[in-house]
Amino acid sequence: MTLLTVTPNPSLDRSYEIPALGRGEVLRATVDRVDPGGKGVNVSRAVAAAGRHTVAVLPLGGPEGALLETLLGEQGIAVAGVVVAGSTRVNAAAVEPDGTVTKINAPGPHLTDAEGRALLDAVRARVADHATSWVACCGSLPRGLPPAWYADLVAAAHEAGARVAVDTSGPALRAALSRGADVVKPNTFELAEAVARPLGTLGDVLKAAEELRQLGARGVLASLGPDGQLLVDDTGAHYGRAPVREVRSNVGAGDASLAGLLVAGGEGPEALSSSLRYGAAAVSLPGSQMPTPDDLHDIPVDITTDLPLALP
């Protein structure tokens, strides 16, 4: 089965490991690397590293887009690129020894209505031509595409018979909820924004996740950072944590978690356990490097299943 990812605003991610960040200083990196970037791209990278077939649908523009396609191909990822007029963005990150990451994210190209429709057409064609189990739609929308574009994408994937996971925020998240996304993956801030109130306890997070399910989501994977993850779906409410020995970079950790969830079926405690292992492994790696199966060994996971919905 194929896992299709959709990244409407991909990037090239250049990361530098530095001894310390000093404003106005000349900084000398000890390590630098360039990785394919964008949330959906990272999901594909983690899925490919697990030996699963994945296709990345994304807009590609300029020499930066050509390099992005080459880098993805080198990692065994099939690319369904849509050529756009603007150039693919390049992001930069400075990573300090304690894991602190300072990022500069470029805005990316402005997509026309026609380019947005071409992306949707590429999704329809790929889902129709392959045995696609999941479509993962991830990241912010580029300039030019309205929030409703995510709703159209969810509808297109469902019409073709695939399940849909969405990792975005704000109006785009609400649009995806309105079309019944099978899984949404907000972090604590994004979840609080979606329900318009602060979330101080696990009980608050659980209640907010249930509200998103009432708005249309079948499942909610809430990322709580170092406090773990909460998964609420038709199998129940499940909470878990996984220890991290050394934090090197949290870039892409949430994307690795979503990949872990989907390669394990996308629902239930076993999928949550896989999500936690992938996320813990990712923060132990430099830059936006995605974990391989070897990186997942010896990561213990603590799961509490079937939480009561009235949790304080």
mmCIF file of C-alpha atoms in Angstrom:
data_model
loop_
_atom_site.group_PDB
_atom_site.id
_atom_site.type_symbol
_atom_site.label_atom_id
_atom_site.label_comp_id
_atom_site.label_asym_id
_atom_site.label_seq_id
_atom_site.Cartn_x
_atom_site.Cartn_y
_atom_site.Cartn_z
ATOM 1 C CA MET A 1 0.000 0.000 0.000
ATOM 2 C CA THR A 2 1.122 3.538 -0.773
ATOM 3 C CA LEU A 3 1.164 6.513 1.569
ATOM 4 C CA LEU A 4 0.685 9.745 -0.380
ATOM 5 C CA THR A 5 1.810 13.027 1.136
ATOM 6 C CA VAL A 6 0.794 16.502 0.038
ATOM 7 C CA THR A 7 2.996 19.479 0.917
ATOM 8 C CA PRO A 8 1.600 22.704 -0.549
ATOM 9 C CA ASN A 9 4.592 24.810 0.575
ATOM 10 C CA PRO A 10 7.727 22.585 0.569
ATOM 11 C CA SER A 11 11.283 23.773 1.138
ATOM 12 C CA LEU A 12 14.954 23.051 1.131
ATOM 13 C CA ASP A 13 16.070 23.049 4.782
ATOM 14 C CA ARG A 14 19.672 24.034 5.448
ATOM 15 C CA SER A 15 20.739 23.463 9.066
ATOM 16 C CA TYR A 16 23.927 24.504 10.832
ATOM 17 C CA GLU A 17 25.178 23.056 14.108
ATOM 18 C CA ILE A 18 26.957 25.857 15.992
ATOM 19 C CA PRO A 19 28.596 26.146 19.449
ATOM 20 C CA ALA A 20 26.379 29.101 20.429
ATOM 21 C CA LEU A 21 24.132 31.673 18.793
ATOM 22 C CA GLY A 22 25.471 35.218 19.013
ATOM 23 C CA ARG A 23 23.588 38.140 17.520
ATOM 24 C CA GLY A 24 25.763 40.209 15.195
ATOM 25 C CA GLU A 25 28.661 37.742 15.317
ATOM 26 C CA VAL A 26 30.356 35.639 12.653
ATOM 27 C CA LEU A 27 29.316 32.068 13.486
ATOM 28 C CA ARG A 28 31.283 29.020 12.351
ATOM 29 C CA ALA A 29 29.265 25.844 11.933
ATOM 30 C CA THR A 30 30.681 22.490 12.993
ATOM 31 C CA VAL A 31 28.181 20.637 10.780
ATOM 32 C CA ASP A 32 25.919 21.794 7.974
ATOM 33 C CA ARG A 33 23.479 19.837 5.842
ATOM 34 C CA VAL A 34 20.677 20.347 3.335
ATOM 35 C CA ASP A 35 17.530 18.224 3.617
ATOM 36 C CA PRO A 36 14.240 18.147 1.734
ATOM 37 C CA GLY A 37 11.790 20.109 3.860
ATOM 38 C CA GLY A 38 8.142 20.727 4.507
ATOM 39 C CA LYS A 39 5.892 18.781 6.829
ATOM 40 C CA GLY A 40 4.474 16.360 4.282
ATOM 41 C CA VAL A 41 7.919 15.855 2.757
ATOM 42 C CA ASN A 42 9.230 14.871 6.194
ATOM 43 C CA VAL A 43 6.417 12.357 6.587
ATOM 44 C CA SER A 44 7.376 10.799 3.243
ATOM 45 C CA ARG A 45 11.032 10.704 4.284
ATOM 46 C CA ALA A 46 10.201 8.823 7.483
ATOM 47 C CA VAL A 47 7.863 6.420 5.660
ATOM 48 C CA ALA A 48 10.489 5.716 2.986
ATOM 49 C CA ALA A 49 13.106 5.097 5.680
ATOM 50 C CA ALA A 50 10.767 2.440 7.097
ATOM 51 C CA GLY A 51 10.817 0.658 3.735
ATOM 52 C CA ARG A 52 7.280 1.648 2.753
ATOM 53 C CA HIS A 53 6.223 3.074 -0.608
ATOM 54 C CA THR A 54 5.409 6.762 -0.554
ATOM 55 C CA VAL A 55 4.643 9.442 -3.132
ATOM 56 C CA ALA A 56 5.150 13.154 -2.463
ATOM 57 C CA VAL A 57 2.810 15.575 -4.234
ATOM 58 C CA LEU A 58 4.163 19.109 -4.127
ATOM 59 C CA PRO A 59 4.730 22.279 -6.157
ATOM 60 C CA LEU A 60 8.262 22.642 -7.549
ATOM 61 C CA GLY A 61 9.726 25.888 -8.831
ATOM 62 C CA GLY A 62 13.130 27.061 -10.061
ATOM 63 C CA PRO A 63 16.516 25.395 -9.437
ATOM 64 C CA GLU A 64 15.559 24.997 -5.783
ATOM 65 C CA GLY A 65 12.607 22.853 -6.806
ATOM 66 C CA ALA A 66 14.804 20.767 -9.081
ATOM 67 C CA LEU A 67 17.251 20.125 -6.215
ATOM 68 C CA LEU A 68 14.377 19.210 -3.899
ATOM 69 C CA GLU A 69 13.111 16.625 -6.394
ATOM 70 C CA THR A 70 16.617 15.175 -6.749
ATOM 71 C CA LEU A 71 17.108 14.891 -2.988
ATOM 72 C CA LEU A 72 13.756 13.158 -2.565
ATOM 73 C CA GLY A 73 14.569 10.684 -5.323
ATOM 74 C CA GLU A 74 17.853 9.858 -3.602
ATOM 75 C CA GLN A 75 15.835 8.861 -0.519
ATOM 76 C CA GLY A 76 13.585 6.519 -2.488
ATOM 77 C CA ILE A 77 10.576 8.829 -2.605
ATOM 78 C CA ALA A 78 8.495 9.046 -5.774
ATOM 79 C CA VAL A 79 7.713 12.659 -6.648
ATOM 80 C CA ALA A 80 4.526 13.887 -8.285
ATOM 81 C CA GLY A 81 5.648 17.454 -8.841
ATOM 82 C CA VAL A 82 3.563 20.316 -10.170
ATOM 83 C CA VAL A 83 5.704 22.951 -11.877
ATOM 84 C CA VAL A 84 4.949 26.464 -10.600
ATOM 85 C CA ALA A 85 6.250 29.875 -11.627
ATOM 86 C CA GLY A 86 7.739 30.863 -8.254
ATOM 87 C CA SER A 87 10.853 29.297 -6.741
ATOM 88 C CA THR A 88 10.702 26.700 -3.968
ATOM 89 C CA ARG A 89 11.666 28.336 -0.673
ATOM 90 C CA VAL A 90 14.908 27.766 1.254
ATOM 91 C CA ASN A 91 14.783 27.749 5.073
ATOM 92 C CA ALA A 92 17.717 28.017 7.485
ATOM 93 C CA ALA A 93 18.171 26.700 11.017
ATOM 94 C CA ALA A 94 20.902 27.209 13.626
ATOM 95 C CA VAL A 95 21.133 24.293 16.066
ATOM 96 C CA GLU A 96 22.922 24.732 19.411
ATOM 97 C CA PRO A 97 24.412 21.861 21.462
ATOM 98 C CA ASP A 98 21.501 21.840 23.951
ATOM 99 C CA GLY A 99 19.018 21.288 21.118
ATOM 100 C CA THR A 100 17.833 24.895 20.847
ATOM 101 C CA VAL A 101 16.899 25.610 17.236
ATOM 102 C CA THR A 102 16.651 29.100 15.724
ATOM 103 C CA LYS A 103 14.842 28.990 12.382
ATOM 104 C CA ILE A 104 14.332 31.410 9.541
ATOM 105 C CA ASN A 105 11.488 30.259 7.299
ATOM 106 C CA ALA A 106 11.059 31.857 3.896
ATOM 107 C CA PRO A 107 7.493 32.633 2.735
ATOM 108 C CA GLY A 108 7.637 30.531 -0.422
ATOM 109 C CA PRO A 109 6.088 31.223 -3.827
ATOM 110 C CA HIS A 110 2.680 32.704 -4.521
ATOM 111 C CA LEU A 111 0.516 30.019 -6.161
ATOM 112 C CA THR A 112 -2.146 30.893 -8.685
ATOM 113 C CA ASP A 113 -5.621 29.370 -8.714
ATOM 114 C CA ALA A 114 -4.579 27.255 -11.682
ATOM 115 C CA GLU A 115 -1.518 25.947 -9.827
ATOM 116 C CA GLY A 116 -3.688 25.110 -6.809
ATOM 117 C CA ARG A 117 -6.101 23.171 -9.025
ATOM 118 C CA ALA A 118 -3.172 21.356 -10.620
ATOM 119 C CA LEU A 119 -2.050 20.166 -7.176
ATOM 120 C CA LEU A 120 -5.531 18.800 -6.461
ATOM 121 C CA ASP A 121 -5.577 17.093 -9.856
ATOM 122 C CA ALA A 122 -2.203 15.484 -9.078
ATOM 123 C CA VAL A 123 -3.631 14.075 -5.849
ATOM 124 C CA ARG A 124 -6.703 12.689 -7.623
ATOM 125 C CA ALA A 125 -4.574 11.071 -10.320
ATOM 126 C CA ARG A 126 -2.135 9.468 -7.888
ATOM 127 C CA VAL A 127 -4.827 8.144 -5.551
ATOM 128 C CA ALA A 128 -6.724 6.692 -8.503
ATOM 129 C CA ASP A 129 -3.639 5.025 -9.978
ATOM 130 C CA HIS A 130 -2.212 3.500 -6.814
ATOM 131 C CA ALA A 131 -3.420 1.445 -3.850
ATOM 132 C CA THR A 132 -3.218 4.466 -1.550
ATOM 133 C CA SER A 133 -4.043 3.742 2.076
ATOM 134 C CA TRP A 134 -3.514 7.237 3.498
ATOM 135 C CA VAL A 135 -3.160 10.747 2.171
ATOM 136 C CA ALA A 136 -1.260 12.972 4.596
ATOM 137 C CA CYS A 137 -1.864 16.684 3.957
ATOM 138 C CA CYS A 138 0.662 18.699 5.926
ATOM 139 C CA GLY A 139 1.859 22.214 6.549
ATOM 140 C CA SER A 140 0.826 25.775 6.000
ATOM 141 C CA LEU A 141 -0.729 26.949 2.772
ATOM 142 C CA PRO A 142 1.378 29.013 0.381
ATOM 143 C CA ARG A 143 0.357 32.502 -0.525
ATOM 144 C CA GLY A 144 -2.497 32.467 -2.996
ATOM 145 C CA LEU A 145 -4.338 29.365 -1.764
ATOM 146 C CA PRO A 146 -7.405 29.894 0.492
ATOM 147 C CA PRO A 147 -8.117 27.779 3.614
ATOM 148 C CA ALA A 148 -10.890 26.006 1.683
ATOM 149 C CA TRP A 149 -8.170 24.377 -0.447
ATOM 150 C CA TYR A 150 -7.576 21.914 2.384
ATOM 151 C CA ALA A 151 -11.284 21.070 2.506
ATOM 152 C CA ASP A 152 -11.238 20.416 -1.241
ATOM 153 C CA LEU A 153 -8.207 18.165 -0.829
ATOM 154 C CA VAL A 154 -9.845 16.107 1.940
ATOM 155 C CA ALA A 155 -12.957 15.704 -0.202
ATOM 156 C CA ALA A 156 -10.912 14.672 -3.260
ATOM 157 C CA ALA A 157 -9.000 12.016 -1.302
ATOM 158 C CA HIS A 158 -12.176 10.628 0.262
ATOM 159 C CA GLU A 159 -13.901 10.449 -3.116
ATOM 160 C CA ALA A 160 -11.013 8.307 -4.342
ATOM 161 C CA GLY A 161 -11.338 5.963 -1.355
ATOM 162 C CA ALA A 162 -8.321 6.994 0.735
ATOM 163 C CA ARG A 163 -8.197 7.991 4.388
ATOM 164 C CA VAL A 164 -6.855 11.459 5.143
ATOM 165 C CA ALA A 165 -4.561 12.785 7.869
ATOM 166 C CA VAL A 166 -4.190 16.558 8.211
ATOM 167 C CA ASP A 167 -1.467 18.476 10.034
ATOM 168 C CA THR A 168 -2.145 22.183 9.750
ATOM 169 C CA SER A 169 -3.624 24.972 11.868
ATOM 170 C CA GLY A 170 -5.982 27.919 11.974
ATOM 171 C CA PRO A 171 -8.643 28.351 9.275
ATOM 172 C CA ALA A 172 -7.086 25.577 7.154
ATOM 173 C CA LEU A 173 -7.548 23.110 10.034
ATOM 174 C CA ARG A 174 -11.151 24.166 10.512
ATOM 175 C CA ALA A 175 -11.768 23.725 6.784
ATOM 176 C CA ALA A 176 -10.350 20.176 6.934
ATOM 177 C CA LEU A 177 -12.541 19.376 9.947
ATOM 178 C CA SER A 178 -15.620 20.431 8.009
ATOM 179 C CA ARG A 179 -14.928 17.681 5.446
ATOM 180 C CA GLY A 180 -14.321 14.925 8.001
ATOM 181 C CA ALA A 181 -10.545 14.399 8.065
ATOM 182 C CA ASP A 182 -9.776 10.941 9.465
ATOM 183 C CA VAL A 183 -6.930 12.201 11.695
ATOM 184 C CA VAL A 184 -5.821 15.712 12.588
ATOM 185 C CA LYS A 185 -2.552 16.372 14.444
ATOM 186 C CA PRO A 186 -2.509 19.682 16.303
ATOM 187 C CA ASN A 187 0.059 20.598 18.927
ATOM 188 C CA THR A 188 -1.118 22.130 22.196
ATOM 189 C CA PHE A 189 -1.039 25.694 20.854
ATOM 190 C CA GLU A 190 -2.902 24.785 17.666
ATOM 191 C CA LEU A 191 -5.493 22.815 19.621
ATOM 192 C CA ALA A 192 -6.037 25.715 22.033
ATOM 193 C CA GLU A 193 -6.426 28.050 19.067
ATOM 194 C CA ALA A 194 -8.978 25.720 17.477
ATOM 195 C CA VAL A 195 -11.212 25.703 20.570
ATOM 196 C CA ALA A 196 -10.473 29.341 21.498
ATOM 197 C CA ARG A 197 -9.346 28.758 25.091
ATOM 198 C CA PRO A 198 -6.183 27.857 27.033
ATOM 199 C CA LEU A 199 -5.489 24.190 27.804
ATOM 200 C CA GLY A 200 -3.815 23.738 31.188
ATOM 201 C CA THR A 201 -4.352 20.050 31.970
ATOM 202 C CA LEU A 202 -4.517 16.725 30.180
ATOM 203 C CA GLY A 203 -8.240 16.802 30.846
ATOM 204 C CA ASP A 204 -8.482 20.134 29.019
ATOM 205 C CA VAL A 205 -6.640 18.654 26.050
ATOM 206 C CA LEU A 206 -8.882 15.588 26.028
ATOM 207 C CA LYS A 207 -12.030 17.720 26.062
ATOM 208 C CA ALA A 208 -10.683 19.897 23.237
ATOM 209 C CA ALA A 209 -9.839 16.802 21.177
ATOM 210 C CA GLU A 210 -13.395 15.545 21.613
ATOM 211 C CA GLU A 211 -14.684 18.907 20.400
ATOM 212 C CA LEU A 212 -12.641 18.556 17.205
ATOM 213 C CA ARG A 213 -14.189 15.116 16.727
ATOM 214 C CA GLN A 214 -17.623 16.677 17.102
ATOM 215 C CA LEU A 215 -16.638 19.158 14.376
ATOM 216 C CA GLY A 216 -15.864 16.323 11.973
ATOM 217 C CA ALA A 217 -12.492 14.725 12.743
ATOM 218 C CA ARG A 218 -12.592 10.964 13.237
ATOM 219 C CA GLY A 219 -9.355 10.971 15.216
ATOM 220 C CA VAL A 220 -7.169 13.562 16.945
ATOM 221 C CA LEU A 221 -3.462 13.105 17.708
ATOM 222 C CA ALA A 222 -2.512 15.925 20.072
ATOM 223 C CA SER A 223 1.218 16.570 20.457
ATOM 224 C CA LEU A 224 2.087 17.808 23.958
ATOM 225 C CA GLY A 225 5.816 18.280 23.393
ATOM 226 C CA PRO A 226 7.914 16.778 26.201
ATOM 227 C CA ASP A 227 4.678 15.837 28.004
ATOM 228 C CA GLY A 228 3.843 13.170 25.409
ATOM 229 C CA GLN A 229 0.911 12.636 23.067
ATOM 230 C CA LEU A 230 -2.825 12.065 23.338
ATOM 231 C CA LEU A 231 -4.727 10.069 20.720
ATOM 232 C CA VAL A 232 -8.525 10.159 20.693
ATOM 233 C CA ASP A 233 -10.320 8.096 18.063
ATOM 234 C CA ASP A 234 -13.011 5.443 17.670
ATOM 235 C CA THR A 235 -10.926 2.992 19.744
ATOM 236 C CA GLY A 236 -10.928 5.311 22.782
ATOM 237 C CA ALA A 237 -8.680 7.922 24.395
ATOM 238 C CA HIS A 238 -5.037 6.927 24.845
ATOM 239 C CA TYR A 239 -2.126 8.862 26.377
ATOM 240 C CA GLY A 240 1.566 8.055 26.171
ATOM 241 C CA ARG A 241 5.112 9.257 26.727
ATOM 242 C CA ALA A 242 8.532 8.193 25.450
ATOM 243 C CA PRO A 243 11.805 9.328 27.072
ATOM 244 C CA VAL A 244 14.468 11.135 25.072
ATOM 245 C CA ARG A 245 18.077 10.579 26.119
ATOM 246 C CA GLU A 246 19.554 13.569 24.292
ATOM 247 C CA VAL A 247 17.734 16.298 22.383
ATOM 248 C CA ARG A 248 19.693 17.313 19.270
ATOM 249 C CA SER A 249 16.937 18.930 17.181
ATOM 250 C CA ASN A 250 13.158 19.064 17.345
ATOM 251 C CA VAL A 251 12.831 20.043 13.670
ATOM 252 C CA GLY A 252 10.501 17.564 11.990
ATOM 253 C CA ALA A 253 9.786 15.586 15.154
ATOM 254 C CA GLY A 254 6.034 16.082 14.821
ATOM 255 C CA ASP A 255 6.177 14.976 11.192
ATOM 256 C CA ALA A 256 8.059 11.825 12.200
ATOM 257 C CA SER A 257 5.366 11.174 14.825
ATOM 258 C CA LEU A 258 2.617 11.390 12.208
ATOM 259 C CA ALA A 259 4.553 8.996 9.969
ATOM 260 C CA GLY A 260 4.868 6.584 12.883
ATOM 261 C CA LEU A 261 1.145 6.749 13.497
ATOM 262 C CA LEU A 262 0.247 6.066 9.855
ATOM 263 C CA VAL A 263 2.696 3.216 9.218
ATOM 264 C CA ALA A 264 1.118 1.490 12.241
ATOM 265 C CA GLY A 265 -2.429 1.811 10.900
ATOM 266 C CA GLY A 266 -3.403 5.292 12.054
ATOM 267 C CA GLU A 267 -5.541 4.435 15.071
ATOM 268 C CA GLY A 268 -5.461 2.797 18.489
ATOM 269 C CA PRO A 269 -2.759 2.293 21.157
ATOM 270 C CA GLU A 270 -0.315 0.485 18.872
ATOM 271 C CA ALA A 271 -0.358 3.397 16.432
ATOM 272 C CA LEU A 272 0.196 5.834 19.319
ATOM 273 C CA SER A 273 3.134 3.744 20.548
ATOM 274 C CA SER A 274 4.684 3.882 17.069
ATOM 275 C CA SER A 275 4.080 7.636 16.887
ATOM 276 C CA LEU A 276 5.860 8.193 20.201
ATOM 277 C CA ARG A 277 8.868 6.106 19.182
ATOM 278 C CA TYR A 278 9.243 7.942 15.881
ATOM 279 C CA GLY A 279 8.993 11.331 17.595
ATOM 280 C CA ALA A 280 11.489 10.417 20.321
ATOM 281 C CA ALA A 281 13.945 9.065 17.745
ATOM 282 C CA ALA A 282 13.618 12.180 15.574
ATOM 283 C CA VAL A 283 14.560 14.657 18.323
ATOM 284 C CA SER A 284 17.691 12.580 18.988
ATOM 285 C CA LEU A 285 18.918 13.143 15.410
ATOM 286 C CA PRO A 286 20.592 16.242 13.919
ATOM 287 C CA GLY A 287 18.793 18.808 11.777
ATOM 288 C CA SER A 288 15.615 17.538 10.183
ATOM 289 C CA GLN A 289 16.941 13.998 9.754
ATOM 290 C CA MET A 290 14.193 11.362 9.888
ATOM 291 C CA PRO A 291 14.581 8.125 11.901
ATOM 292 C CA THR A 292 15.146 4.702 10.381
ATOM 293 C CA PRO A 293 13.873 1.460 11.945
ATOM 294 C CA ASP A 294 17.298 1.030 13.607
ATOM 295 C CA ASP A 295 16.791 4.334 15.458
ATOM 296 C CA LEU A 296 13.557 3.044 17.020
ATOM 297 C CA HIS A 297 15.111 0.178 18.985
ATOM 298 C CA ASP A 298 15.327 0.437 22.769
ATOM 299 C CA ILE A 299 12.915 3.377 23.067
ATOM 300 C CA PRO A 300 10.541 2.481 25.898
ATOM 301 C CA VAL A 301 6.989 3.773 25.695
ATOM 302 C CA ASP A 302 4.485 4.207 28.507
ATOM 303 C CA ILE A 303 0.858 4.049 27.302
ATOM 304 C CA THR A 304 -2.327 4.596 29.297
ATOM 305 C CA THR A 305 -5.344 3.345 27.340
ATOM 306 C CA ASP A 306 -9.050 4.040 27.552
ATOM 307 C CA LEU A 307 -8.891 7.298 29.465
ATOM 308 C CA PRO A 308 -12.257 8.445 30.801
ATOM 309 C CA LEU A 309 -13.659 11.370 28.854
ATOM 310 C CA ALA A 310 -14.376 13.160 32.142
ATOM 311 C CA LEU A 311 -10.654 13.261 33.031
ATOM 312 C CA PRO A 312 -9.992 16.341 35.223
#
